[in-house]
């Protein structure tokens, strides 16, 4: 989770602040979203392997049962960000600031 914040937070937090979110809220969203990576299959961290071994089931079974709670976790994060945006009157980035989809796919599609 910390590595996710360090790598993706360097561009998502400034982008959120440029859009109008408070710095503390931007950092909190990045931390919560990155922590969710430990819950979302197939990554899930080492705990999923321990659970599979302890319960005597396959890792795939543990991952399948973890999918719904992980999706609900991210839905809750989305709702928190959406309602905060509505509360403070934010709108999306202007179309002029968004890169063209075709250019992104051609230039960086391999990433």
C-alpha positions as YAML, in Angstrom:
chain: A
units: angstrom
residues:
- id: 1
  name: UNK
  ca: [0.00, 0.00, 0.00]
- id: 2
  name: UNK
  ca: [2.80, 2.42, 0.84]
- id: 3
  name: UNK
  ca: [4.56, 1.69, -2.45]
- id: 4
  name: UNK
  ca: [1.33, 2.41, -4.34]
- id: 5
  name: UNK
  ca: [0.96, 5.78, -2.61]
- id: 6
  name: UNK
  ca: [4.57, 6.65, -3.36]
- id: 7
  name: UNK
  ca: [4.33, 5.76, -7.05]
- id: 8
  name: UNK
  ca: [0.82, 6.83, -8.05]
- id: 9
  name: UNK
  ca: [0.37, 9.55, -5.44]
- id: 10
  name: UNK
  ca: [3.05, 11.70, -7.04]
- id: 11
  name: UNK
  ca: [0.69, 12.49, -9.90]
- id: 12
  name: UNK
  ca: [-2.81, 11.75, -8.54]
- id: 13
  name: UNK
  ca: [-2.58, 13.96, -5.45]
- id: 14
  name: UNK
  ca: [-1.42, 17.09, -7.36]
- id: 15
  name: UNK
  ca: [-4.07, 16.40, -10.02]
- id: 16
  name: UNK
  ca: [-6.80, 16.18, -7.38]
- id: 17
  name: UNK
  ca: [-5.57, 19.40, -5.76]
- id: 18
  name: UNK
  ca: [-5.46, 21.15, -9.15]
- id: 19
  name: UNK
  ca: [-9.05, 20.05, -9.69]
- id: 20
  name: UNK
  ca: [-10.07, 21.64, -6.37]
- id: 21
  name: UNK
  ca: [-9.94, 18.96, -3.67]
- id: 22
  name: UNK
  ca: [-8.32, 19.89, -0.37]
- id: 23
  name: UNK
  ca: [-4.76, 18.55, 0.07]
- id: 24
  name: UNK
  ca: [-5.72, 16.43, 3.10]
- id: 25
  name: UNK
  ca: [-8.67, 14.89, 1.24]
- id: 26
  name: UNK
  ca: [-6.50, 14.18, -1.81]
- id: 27
  name: UNK
  ca: [-3.92, 12.39, 0.31]
- id: 28
  name: UNK
  ca: [-6.59, 10.44, 2.15]
- id: 29
  name: UNK
  ca: [-8.21, 9.25, -1.07]
- id: 30
  name: UNK
  ca: [-4.85, 8.10, -2.42]
- id: 31
  name: UNK
  ca: [-4.06, 6.23, 0.81]
- id: 32
  name: UNK
  ca: [-7.47, 4.54, 0.96]
- id: 33
  name: UNK
  ca: [-7.46, 3.60, -2.74]
- id: 34
  name: UNK
  ca: [-3.94, 2.20, -2.49]
- id: 35
  name: UNK
  ca: [-4.83, 0.20, 0.59]
- id: 36
  name: UNK
  ca: [-7.66, -1.38, -1.39]
- id: 37
  name: UNK
  ca: [-5.05, -3.06, -3.56]
- id: 38
  name: UNK
  ca: [-4.44, -5.45, -0.70]
- id: 39
  name: UNK
  ca: [-8.10, -6.50, -0.88]
- id: 40
  name: UNK
  ca: [-8.65, -6.75, -4.62]
- id: 41
  name: UNK
  ca: [-8.04, -10.08, -6.33]
- id: 42
  name: UNK
  ca: [-5.73, -11.27, -7.76]
- id: 43
  name: UNK
  ca: [-3.14, -9.24, -5.79]
- id: 44
  name: UNK
  ca: [-4.55, -9.49, -2.24]
- id: 45
  name: UNK
  ca: [-1.20, -9.77, -0.47]
- id: 46
  name: UNK
  ca: [0.22, -12.72, 1.41]
- id: 47
  name: UNK
  ca: [-2.80, -13.00, 3.71]
- id: 48
  name: UNK
  ca: [-4.83, -14.64, 0.93]
- id: 49
  name: UNK
  ca: [-2.31, -17.47, 0.62]
- id: 50
  name: UNK
  ca: [-2.32, -17.96, 4.38]
- id: 51
  name: UNK
  ca: [-6.13, -18.04, 4.39]
- id: 52
  name: UNK
  ca: [-6.20, -20.58, 1.56]
- id: 53
  name: UNK
  ca: [-3.73, -22.83, 3.37]
- id: 54
  name: UNK
  ca: [-5.49, -22.46, 6.73]
- id: 55
  name: UNK
  ca: [-8.95, -23.17, 5.28]
- id: 56
  name: UNK
  ca: [-7.77, -25.96, 3.01]
- id: 57
  name: UNK
  ca: [-9.17, -24.37, -0.14]
- id: 58
  name: UNK
  ca: [-7.52, -23.09, -3.30]
- id: 59
  name: UNK
  ca: [-6.25, -19.56, -3.69]
- id: 60
  name: UNK
  ca: [-8.76, -19.11, -6.52]
- id: 61
  name: UNK
  ca: [-11.62, -19.84, -4.08]
- id: 62
  name: UNK
  ca: [-10.34, -17.22, -1.63]
- id: 63
  name: UNK
  ca: [-9.93, -14.70, -4.48]
- id: 64
  name: UNK
  ca: [-13.45, -15.39, -5.77]
- id: 65
  name: UNK
  ca: [-15.00, -14.80, -2.35]
- id: 66
  name: UNK
  ca: [-12.93, -11.64, -1.88]
- id: 67
  name: UNK
  ca: [-14.08, -10.08, -5.14]
- id: 68
  name: UNK
  ca: [-17.46, -8.72, -4.00]
- id: 69
  name: UNK
  ca: [-16.19, -7.07, -0.78]
- id: 70
  name: UNK
  ca: [-13.29, -5.55, -2.73]
- id: 71
  name: UNK
  ca: [-15.62, -4.12, -5.37]
- id: 72
  name: UNK
  ca: [-17.90, -2.72, -2.65]
- id: 73
  name: UNK
  ca: [-14.84, -1.14, -1.01]
- id: 74
  name: UNK
  ca: [-13.99, 0.72, -4.21]
- id: 75
  name: UNK
  ca: [-17.64, 1.70, -4.75]
- id: 76
  name: UNK
  ca: [-17.56, 3.30, -1.29]
- id: 77
  name: UNK
  ca: [-14.36, 5.18, -2.18]
- id: 78
  name: UNK
  ca: [-15.95, 6.37, -5.42]
- id: 79
  name: UNK
  ca: [-19.07, 7.54, -3.58]
- id: 80
  name: UNK
  ca: [-17.01, 9.45, -1.00]
- id: 81
  name: UNK
  ca: [-15.07, 11.25, -3.74]
- id: 82
  name: UNK
  ca: [-18.22, 11.92, -5.77]
- id: 83
  name: UNK
  ca: [-20.17, 13.35, -2.83]
- id: 84
  name: UNK
  ca: [-17.21, 15.50, -1.79]
- id: 85
  name: UNK
  ca: [-17.02, 16.86, -5.34]
- id: 86
  name: UNK
  ca: [-20.74, 17.62, -5.31]
- id: 87
  name: UNK
  ca: [-20.47, 19.24, -1.87]
- id: 88
  name: UNK
  ca: [-17.75, 21.67, -2.92]
- id: 89
  name: UNK
  ca: [-19.11, 22.22, -6.45]
- id: 90
  name: UNK
  ca: [-16.36, 20.59, -8.50]
- id: 91
  name: UNK
  ca: [-16.65, 19.60, -12.11]
- id: 92
  name: UNK
  ca: [-14.34, 17.48, -14.26]
- id: 93
  name: UNK
  ca: [-11.26, 18.74, -16.04]
- id: 94
  name: UNK
  ca: [-11.95, 20.90, -19.09]
- id: 95
  name: UNK
  ca: [-11.92, 18.97, -22.36]
- id: 96
  name: UNK
  ca: [-8.96, 21.07, -23.51]
- id: 97
  name: UNK
  ca: [-6.83, 19.66, -20.65]
- id: 98
  name: UNK
  ca: [-7.64, 16.04, -21.46]
- id: 99
  name: UNK
  ca: [-5.38, 14.17, -23.89]
- id: 100
  name: UNK
  ca: [-6.94, 12.70, -26.99]
- id: 101
  name: UNK
  ca: [-7.63, 8.99, -26.53]
- id: 102
  name: UNK
  ca: [-6.09, 8.04, -29.86]
- id: 103
  name: UNK
  ca: [-2.83, 9.84, -29.04]
- id: 104
  name: UNK
  ca: [-2.64, 8.19, -25.62]
- id: 105
  name: UNK
  ca: [-3.14, 4.72, -27.07]
- id: 106
  name: UNK
  ca: [-0.62, 5.28, -29.88]
- id: 107
  name: UNK
  ca: [2.04, 6.88, -27.66]
- id: 108
  name: UNK
  ca: [1.56, 5.01, -24.38]
- id: 109
  name: UNK
  ca: [-0.68, 2.05, -25.15]
- id: 110
  name: UNK
  ca: [2.13, -0.37, -24.39]
- id: 111
  name: UNK
  ca: [2.25, 0.82, -20.78]
...
